[in-house]
Amino acid sequence: MMLDLLFPNRCLECNRIIEADLLVCNLCFSQIHFTHFDYFGHNLLKERCRLLFPVEHAFALMQFEKENLSRKIVHELKYRNREKTGKIIAGWIPQHLDFKNKKPDLLVSVPLHPRKQRERGYNQLHTFTDALSKFYGIPADHSLIKRNHYSKAQALKDKQHRLQAENTFSLTRNITGQHILLIDDVFTTGNTLATIAWEILNRPGNTVSVLVMAMDE
């Protein structure tokens, strides 16, 4: 209570004092660039994924444009130790995505290397994925995919290095006949998701869909 008085939660955009379970005030919320993509239909994310791997469905919640509010929101989650941000963003997803009667079998988020997770203290996608799992009633698995190499943050790499991610990931166990929804924070080149997707698709009967918080320009 005392900390809330001394360090009140403030809107990421206008700095107005807001409730503890919010990221932005009601006025600034309208400035978030939601994509309104159709998960089951054709959209830009699906087109970009299909250039890299066979994808069933794809959905991006926000546009990750330079200097916009969506970028501030994702960076708040990734780099400023605000783990609860993932749960807040997940709460926006059901307003834009209805799986209807075609739910995926499993939610799988992009893993951090164990060293990176120790440095950060948490995987920013776990809280997000767990919140989606609870809402939609779809199991989540944070151990299916293993990151084999420690590397610096994607945001600090140039495009050429982001395209060099062969053998970065591997499956920890064999899975077959599963529809996996891969979850990441930002879709940039798509190389990370493609590397994981092919690990899954190389097993018989598996299919892959994609959900990201935001899609880069």
PDB file of C-alpha atoms in Angstrom:
ATOM      1  CA  MET A   1       0.000   0.000   0.000  1.00  0.00           C
ATOM      2  CA  MET A   2       2.764   2.437   0.946  1.00  0.00           C
ATOM      3  CA  LEU A   3       4.695   1.616  -2.238  1.00  0.00           C
ATOM      4  CA  ASP A   4       1.577   2.323  -4.289  1.00  0.00           C
ATOM      5  CA  LEU A   5       1.386   5.765  -2.688  1.00  0.00           C
ATOM      6  CA  LEU A   6       5.082   6.495  -3.156  1.00  0.00           C
ATOM      7  CA  PHE A   7       5.391   4.934  -6.626  1.00  0.00           C
ATOM      8  CA  PRO A   8       1.932   4.903  -8.229  1.00  0.00           C
ATOM      9  CA  ASN A   9       1.339   3.033 -11.475  1.00  0.00           C
ATOM     10  CA  ARG A  10       1.388   5.423 -14.421  1.00  0.00           C
ATOM     11  CA  CYS A  11       0.176   5.257 -18.004  1.00  0.00           C
ATOM     12  CA  LEU A  12       2.991   4.315 -20.378  1.00  0.00           C
ATOM     13  CA  GLU A  13       1.917   7.002 -22.807  1.00  0.00           C
ATOM     14  CA  CYS A  14       0.770  10.097 -20.895  1.00  0.00           C
ATOM     15  CA  ASN A  15       2.136   9.336 -17.400  1.00  0.00           C
ATOM     16  CA  ARG A  16      -1.280   9.771 -15.784  1.00  0.00           C
ATOM     17  CA  ILE A  17      -1.757   7.788 -12.556  1.00  0.00           C
ATOM     18  CA  ILE A  18      -3.798   4.648 -13.274  1.00  0.00           C
ATOM     19  CA  GLU A  19      -4.925   1.486 -11.487  1.00  0.00           C
ATOM     20  CA  ALA A  20      -2.249  -1.083 -10.683  1.00  0.00           C
ATOM     21  CA  ASP A  21      -3.611  -3.688 -13.116  1.00  0.00           C
ATOM     22  CA  LEU A  22      -3.498  -1.394 -16.155  1.00  0.00           C
ATOM     23  CA  LEU A  23      -0.754  -0.393 -18.593  1.00  0.00           C
ATOM     24  CA  VAL A  24      -2.360   2.665 -20.123  1.00  0.00           C
ATOM     25  CA  CYS A  25      -5.234   4.954 -19.252  1.00  0.00           C
ATOM     26  CA  ASN A  26      -8.585   4.725 -21.012  1.00  0.00           C
ATOM     27  CA  LEU A  27      -7.789   7.712 -23.210  1.00  0.00           C
ATOM     28  CA  CYS A  28      -4.482   6.318 -24.429  1.00  0.00           C
ATOM     29  CA  PHE A  29      -5.836   2.793 -24.918  1.00  0.00           C
ATOM     30  CA  SER A  30      -7.483   4.006 -28.126  1.00  0.00           C
ATOM     31  CA  GLN A  31      -4.015   4.809 -29.500  1.00  0.00           C
ATOM     32  CA  ILE A  32      -2.928   1.167 -29.484  1.00  0.00           C
ATOM     33  CA  HIS A  33      -2.730  -0.048 -33.080  1.00  0.00           C
ATOM     34  CA  PHE A  34      -4.600  -3.355 -32.945  1.00  0.00           C
ATOM     35  CA  THR A  35      -4.445  -5.330 -36.189  1.00  0.00           C
ATOM     36  CA  HIS A  36      -7.964  -6.848 -36.120  1.00  0.00           C
ATOM     37  CA  PHE A  37      -6.576  -9.816 -38.079  1.00  0.00           C
ATOM     38  CA  ASP A  38      -8.819 -12.772 -38.877  1.00  0.00           C
ATOM     39  CA  TYR A  39      -7.086 -15.797 -37.344  1.00  0.00           C
ATOM     40  CA  PHE A  40      -8.830 -18.204 -39.711  1.00  0.00           C
ATOM     41  CA  GLY A  41      -8.603 -16.021 -42.811  1.00  0.00           C
ATOM     42  CA  HIS A  42      -5.868 -14.419 -44.853  1.00  0.00           C
ATOM     43  CA  ASN A  43      -3.781 -11.685 -43.254  1.00  0.00           C
ATOM     44  CA  LEU A  44      -0.303 -10.209 -43.562  1.00  0.00           C
ATOM     45  CA  LEU A  45       1.205 -12.305 -40.773  1.00  0.00           C
ATOM     46  CA  LYS A  46      -0.052 -15.520 -42.333  1.00  0.00           C
ATOM     47  CA  GLU A  47       1.395 -14.488 -45.696  1.00  0.00           C
ATOM     48  CA  ARG A  48       4.784 -13.733 -44.148  1.00  0.00           C
ATOM     49  CA  CYS A  49       4.818 -17.011 -42.218  1.00  0.00           C
ATOM     50  CA  ARG A  50       3.957 -19.012 -45.337  1.00  0.00           C
ATOM     51  CA  LEU A  51       7.124 -17.725 -47.014  1.00  0.00           C
ATOM     52  CA  LEU A  52       9.061 -19.579 -44.308  1.00  0.00           C
ATOM     53  CA  PHE A  53       7.023 -22.639 -43.282  1.00  0.00           C
ATOM     54  CA  PRO A  54       3.556 -24.202 -43.722  1.00  0.00           C
ATOM     55  CA  VAL A  55       1.244 -22.449 -41.276  1.00  0.00           C
ATOM     56  CA  GLU A  56      -2.396 -23.252 -40.577  1.00  0.00           C
ATOM     57  CA  HIS A  57      -3.518 -19.974 -38.997  1.00  0.00           C
ATOM     58  CA  ALA A  58      -1.845 -16.810 -37.740  1.00  0.00           C
ATOM     59  CA  PHE A  59      -2.747 -13.866 -35.536  1.00  0.00           C
ATOM     60  CA  ALA A  60      -0.953 -10.708 -34.377  1.00  0.00           C
ATOM     61  CA  LEU A  61      -2.635  -8.544 -31.760  1.00  0.00           C
ATOM     62  CA  MET A  62      -0.833  -5.249 -32.428  1.00  0.00           C
ATOM     63  CA  GLN A  63       1.294  -3.426 -34.979  1.00  0.00           C
ATOM     64  CA  PHE A  64       4.870  -2.932 -33.769  1.00  0.00           C
ATOM     65  CA  GLU A  65       5.532   0.361 -35.518  1.00  0.00           C
ATOM     66  CA  LYS A  66       8.424   2.658 -34.687  1.00  0.00           C
ATOM     67  CA  GLU A  67       7.755   4.918 -31.701  1.00  0.00           C
ATOM     68  CA  ASN A  68       4.161   3.791 -31.256  1.00  0.00           C
ATOM     69  CA  LEU A  69       2.441   2.753 -28.043  1.00  0.00           C
ATOM     70  CA  SER A  70       2.457  -0.948 -28.927  1.00  0.00           C
ATOM     71  CA  ARG A  71       6.254  -0.888 -28.982  1.00  0.00           C
ATOM     72  CA  LYS A  72       6.334   0.720 -25.538  1.00  0.00           C
ATOM     73  CA  ILE A  73       4.000  -1.960 -24.198  1.00  0.00           C
ATOM     74  CA  VAL A  74       6.092  -4.876 -25.482  1.00  0.00           C
ATOM     75  CA  HIS A  75       9.337  -3.285 -24.313  1.00  0.00           C
ATOM     76  CA  GLU A  76       7.796  -2.818 -20.879  1.00  0.00           C
ATOM     77  CA  LEU A  77       7.282  -6.572 -20.756  1.00  0.00           C
ATOM     78  CA  LYS A  78      10.640  -7.606 -22.214  1.00  0.00           C
ATOM     79  CA  TYR A  79      13.124  -5.206 -20.690  1.00  0.00           C
ATOM     80  CA  ARG A  80      11.686  -3.537 -17.589  1.00  0.00           C
ATOM     81  CA  ASN A  81      10.969  -6.489 -15.326  1.00  0.00           C
ATOM     82  CA  ARG A  82       7.194  -6.085 -15.375  1.00  0.00           C
ATOM     83  CA  GLU A  83       6.166  -9.714 -15.646  1.00  0.00           C
ATOM     84  CA  LYS A  84       2.494  -8.924 -14.970  1.00  0.00           C
ATOM     85  CA  THR A  85       2.437  -7.036 -18.275  1.00  0.00           C
ATOM     86  CA  GLY A  86       2.112 -10.401 -20.031  1.00  0.00           C
ATOM     87  CA  LYS A  87      -1.095 -11.178 -18.180  1.00  0.00           C
ATOM     88  CA  ILE A  88      -2.532  -7.752 -19.027  1.00  0.00           C
ATOM     89  CA  ILE A  89      -1.771  -8.145 -22.751  1.00  0.00           C
ATOM     90  CA  ALA A  90      -3.230 -11.657 -22.704  1.00  0.00           C
ATOM     91  CA  GLY A  91      -6.449 -10.169 -21.350  1.00  0.00           C
ATOM     92  CA  TRP A  92      -6.832  -8.216 -24.595  1.00  0.00           C
ATOM     93  CA  ILE A  93      -6.558 -11.284 -26.846  1.00  0.00           C
ATOM     94  CA  PRO A  94     -10.063 -12.786 -26.269  1.00  0.00           C
ATOM     95  CA  GLN A  95     -11.625  -9.521 -27.466  1.00  0.00           C
ATOM     96  CA  HIS A  96     -10.014 -10.108 -30.864  1.00  0.00           C
ATOM     97  CA  LEU A  97      -9.627 -13.900 -31.204  1.00  0.00           C
ATOM     98  CA  ASP A  98     -12.233 -16.659 -30.991  1.00  0.00           C
ATOM     99  CA  PHE A  99     -10.974 -20.178 -31.721  1.00  0.00           C
ATOM    100  CA  LYS A 100     -14.587 -21.339 -31.999  1.00  0.00           C
ATOM    101  CA  ASN A 101     -14.542 -25.144 -32.181  1.00  0.00           C
ATOM    102  CA  LYS A 102     -11.064 -25.310 -33.747  1.00  0.00           C
ATOM    103  CA  LYS A 103      -8.768 -24.883 -30.772  1.00  0.00           C
ATOM    104  CA  PRO A 104      -5.129 -25.912 -31.117  1.00  0.00           C
ATOM    105  CA  ASP A 105      -4.022 -28.891 -29.033  1.00  0.00           C
ATOM    106  CA  LEU A 106      -1.169 -27.161 -27.254  1.00  0.00           C
ATOM    107  CA  LEU A 107       0.238 -23.664 -26.583  1.00  0.00           C
ATOM    108  CA  VAL A 108       4.028 -23.445 -26.880  1.00  0.00           C
ATOM    109  CA  SER A 109       5.963 -20.235 -26.304  1.00  0.00           C
ATOM    110  CA  VAL A 110       9.417 -19.395 -27.634  1.00  0.00           C
ATOM    111  CA  PRO A 111      11.901 -20.313 -24.895  1.00  0.00           C
ATOM    112  CA  LEU A 112      14.784 -18.317 -23.482  1.00  0.00           C
ATOM    113  CA  HIS A 113      18.132 -19.944 -22.939  1.00  0.00           C
ATOM    114  CA  PRO A 114      18.391 -20.944 -19.235  1.00  0.00           C
ATOM    115  CA  ARG A 115      21.200 -18.431 -18.728  1.00  0.00           C
ATOM    116  CA  LYS A 116      19.136 -15.623 -20.262  1.00  0.00           C
ATOM    117  CA  GLN A 117      16.140 -16.584 -18.132  1.00  0.00           C
ATOM    118  CA  ARG A 118      18.262 -16.476 -14.973  1.00  0.00           C
ATOM    119  CA  GLU A 119      19.569 -13.037 -15.947  1.00  0.00           C
ATOM    120  CA  ARG A 120      16.095 -11.690 -16.642  1.00  0.00           C
ATOM    121  CA  GLY A 121      14.436 -13.541 -13.778  1.00  0.00           C
ATOM    122  CA  TYR A 122      11.536 -14.794 -15.883  1.00  0.00           C
ATOM    123  CA  ASN A 123      10.465 -15.639 -19.419  1.00  0.00           C
ATOM    124  CA  GLN A 124       8.229 -12.776 -20.531  1.00  0.00           C
ATOM    125  CA  LEU A 125       6.074 -15.169 -22.544  1.00  0.00           C
ATOM    126  CA  HIS A 126       5.242 -17.625 -19.764  1.00  0.00           C
ATOM    127  CA  THR A 127       2.776 -15.394 -17.930  1.00  0.00           C
ATOM    128  CA  PHE A 128       1.209 -14.379 -21.238  1.00  0.00           C
ATOM    129  CA  THR A 129       0.862 -17.981 -22.423  1.00  0.00           C
ATOM    130  CA  ASP A 130      -0.397 -19.252 -19.069  1.00  0.00           C
ATOM    131  CA  ALA A 131      -3.105 -16.589 -19.023  1.00  0.00           C
ATOM    132  CA  LEU A 132      -4.241 -17.623 -22.517  1.00  0.00           C
ATOM    133  CA  SER A 133      -4.156 -21.270 -21.480  1.00  0.00           C
ATOM    134  CA  LYS A 134      -6.453 -20.568 -18.552  1.00  0.00           C
ATOM    135  CA  PHE A 135      -8.913 -18.480 -20.553  1.00  0.00           C
ATOM    136  CA  TYR A 136      -9.218 -20.789 -23.563  1.00  0.00           C
ATOM    137  CA  GLY A 137      -8.824 -24.071 -21.689  1.00  0.00           C
ATOM    138  CA  ILE A 138      -5.868 -25.154 -23.850  1.00  0.00           C
ATOM    139  CA  PRO A 139      -2.843 -26.778 -22.169  1.00  0.00           C
ATOM    140  CA  ALA A 140       0.487 -24.941 -22.303  1.00  0.00           C
ATOM    141  CA  ASP A 141       3.913 -26.563 -22.395  1.00  0.00           C
ATOM    142  CA  HIS A 142       6.997 -24.492 -21.511  1.00  0.00           C
ATOM    143  CA  SER A 143       9.441 -27.401 -21.760  1.00  0.00           C
ATOM    144  CA  LEU A 144       8.702 -28.858 -25.198  1.00  0.00           C
ATOM    145  CA  ILE A 145      11.143 -26.554 -27.003  1.00  0.00           C
ATOM    146  CA  LYS A 146      14.734 -26.115 -25.845  1.00  0.00           C
ATOM    147  CA  ARG A 147      16.961 -23.202 -26.855  1.00  0.00           C
ATOM    148  CA  ASN A 148      20.419 -24.654 -27.421  1.00  0.00           C
ATOM    149  CA  HIS A 149      22.558 -21.543 -27.630  1.00  0.00           C
ATOM    150  CA  TYR A 150      22.889 -18.413 -25.526  1.00  0.00           C
ATOM    151  CA  SER A 151      22.735 -15.230 -27.564  1.00  0.00           C
ATOM    152  CA  LYS A 152      22.208 -11.513 -27.147  1.00  0.00           C
ATOM    153  CA  ALA A 153      18.707 -10.063 -27.405  1.00  0.00           C
ATOM    154  CA  GLN A 154      17.062 -10.124 -30.836  1.00  0.00           C
ATOM    155  CA  ALA A 155      16.465  -6.386 -30.584  1.00  0.00           C
ATOM    156  CA  LEU A 156      20.235  -5.839 -30.405  1.00  0.00           C
ATOM    157  CA  LYS A 157      21.039  -7.900 -33.478  1.00  0.00           C
ATOM    158  CA  ASP A 158      21.149  -6.720 -37.063  1.00  0.00           C
ATOM    159  CA  LYS A 159      18.967  -8.373 -39.638  1.00  0.00           C
ATOM    160  CA  GLN A 160      21.742 -10.570 -41.028  1.00  0.00           C
ATOM    161  CA  HIS A 161      22.429 -12.156 -37.637  1.00  0.00           C
ATOM    162  CA  ARG A 162      18.743 -12.715 -36.980  1.00  0.00           C
ATOM    163  CA  LEU A 163      18.629 -14.798 -40.145  1.00  0.00           C
ATOM    164  CA  GLN A 164      21.323 -17.145 -38.843  1.00  0.00           C
ATOM    165  CA  ALA A 165      19.533 -19.295 -36.272  1.00  0.00           C
ATOM    166  CA  GLU A 166      20.041 -22.846 -37.547  1.00  0.00           C
ATOM    167  CA  ASN A 167      20.148 -25.497 -34.831  1.00  0.00           C
ATOM    168  CA  THR A 168      19.120 -22.932 -32.239  1.00  0.00           C
ATOM    169  CA  PHE A 169      16.152 -24.974 -31.016  1.00  0.00           C
ATOM    170  CA  SER A 170      15.296 -28.630 -30.508  1.00  0.00           C
ATOM    171  CA  LEU A 171      12.394 -30.695 -29.179  1.00  0.00           C
ATOM    172  CA  THR A 172      12.796 -32.230 -25.741  1.00  0.00           C
ATOM    173  CA  ARG A 173      10.488 -35.120 -26.608  1.00  0.00           C
ATOM    174  CA  ASN A 174       8.796 -36.581 -29.643  1.00  0.00           C
ATOM    175  CA  ILE A 175       5.284 -35.387 -30.469  1.00  0.00           C
ATOM    176  CA  THR A 176       3.068 -36.488 -33.343  1.00  0.00           C
ATOM    177  CA  GLY A 177      -0.382 -35.626 -34.640  1.00  0.00           C
ATOM    178  CA  GLN A 178      -0.598 -32.348 -32.725  1.00  0.00           C
ATOM    179  CA  HIS A 179      -1.770 -28.877 -33.742  1.00  0.00           C
ATOM    180  CA  ILE A 180       0.674 -26.544 -31.982  1.00  0.00           C
ATOM    181  CA  LEU A 181       0.059 -22.826 -31.492  1.00  0.00           C
ATOM    182  CA  LEU A 182       3.486 -21.144 -31.353  1.00  0.00           C
ATOM    183  CA  ILE A 183       3.542 -17.973 -29.272  1.00  0.00           C
ATOM    184  CA  ASP A 184       6.081 -15.141 -29.455  1.00  0.00           C
ATOM    185  CA  ASP A 185       6.193 -11.491 -28.497  1.00  0.00           C
ATOM    186  CA  VAL A 186       7.184  -9.798 -31.787  1.00  0.00           C
ATOM    187  CA  PHE A 187       7.308 -11.135 -35.336  1.00  0.00           C
ATOM    188  CA  THR A 188      10.232  -9.512 -37.144  1.00  0.00           C
ATOM    189  CA  THR A 189      11.954 -11.670 -39.762  1.00  0.00           C
ATOM    190  CA  GLY A 190      10.071 -14.754 -38.586  1.00  0.00           C
ATOM    191  CA  ASN A 191      13.296 -16.768 -38.490  1.00  0.00           C
ATOM    192  CA  THR A 192      12.933 -17.794 -34.841  1.00  0.00           C
ATOM    193  CA  LEU A 193       9.392 -19.081 -35.310  1.00  0.00           C
ATOM    194  CA  ALA A 194      10.358 -20.823 -38.551  1.00  0.00           C
ATOM    195  CA  THR A 195      13.227 -22.674 -36.883  1.00  0.00           C
ATOM    196  CA  ILE A 196      10.920 -23.934 -34.126  1.00  0.00           C
ATOM    197  CA  ALA A 197       8.093 -24.691 -36.553  1.00  0.00           C
ATOM    198  CA  TRP A 198      10.250 -26.968 -38.687  1.00  0.00           C
ATOM    199  CA  GLU A 199      11.355 -28.909 -35.600  1.00  0.00           C
ATOM    200  CA  ILE A 200       7.672 -29.583 -34.925  1.00  0.00           C
ATOM    201  CA  LEU A 201       6.637 -30.153 -38.538  1.00  0.00           C
ATOM    202  CA  ASN A 202       9.381 -32.709 -39.114  1.00  0.00           C
ATOM    203  CA  ARG A 203       7.407 -35.076 -36.855  1.00  0.00           C
ATOM    204  CA  PRO A 204       4.506 -36.988 -38.457  1.00  0.00           C
ATOM    205  CA  GLY A 205       1.063 -35.412 -38.437  1.00  0.00           C
ATOM    206  CA  ASN A 206       1.943 -32.159 -36.694  1.00  0.00           C
ATOM    207  CA  THR A 207       0.593 -28.780 -37.796  1.00  0.00           C
ATOM    208  CA  VAL A 208       1.531 -25.290 -36.638  1.00  0.00           C
ATOM    209  CA  SER A 209      -0.285 -21.997 -36.127  1.00  0.00           C
ATOM    210  CA  VAL A 210       1.184 -18.719 -34.825  1.00  0.00           C
ATOM    211  CA  LEU A 211       0.126 -16.082 -32.320  1.00  0.00           C
ATOM    212  CA  VAL A 212       2.243 -13.013 -31.552  1.00  0.00           C
ATOM    213  CA  MET A 213       1.673  -9.943 -29.422  1.00  0.00           C
ATOM    214  CA  ALA A 214       2.823  -7.657 -32.217  1.00  0.00           C
ATOM    215  CA  MET A 215       4.075  -7.719 -35.812  1.00  0.00           C
ATOM    216  CA  ASP A 216       6.946  -5.504 -36.936  1.00  0.00           C
ATOM    217  CA  GLU A 217       6.710  -3.348 -40.011  1.00  0.00           C
TER     218      GLU A 217
END
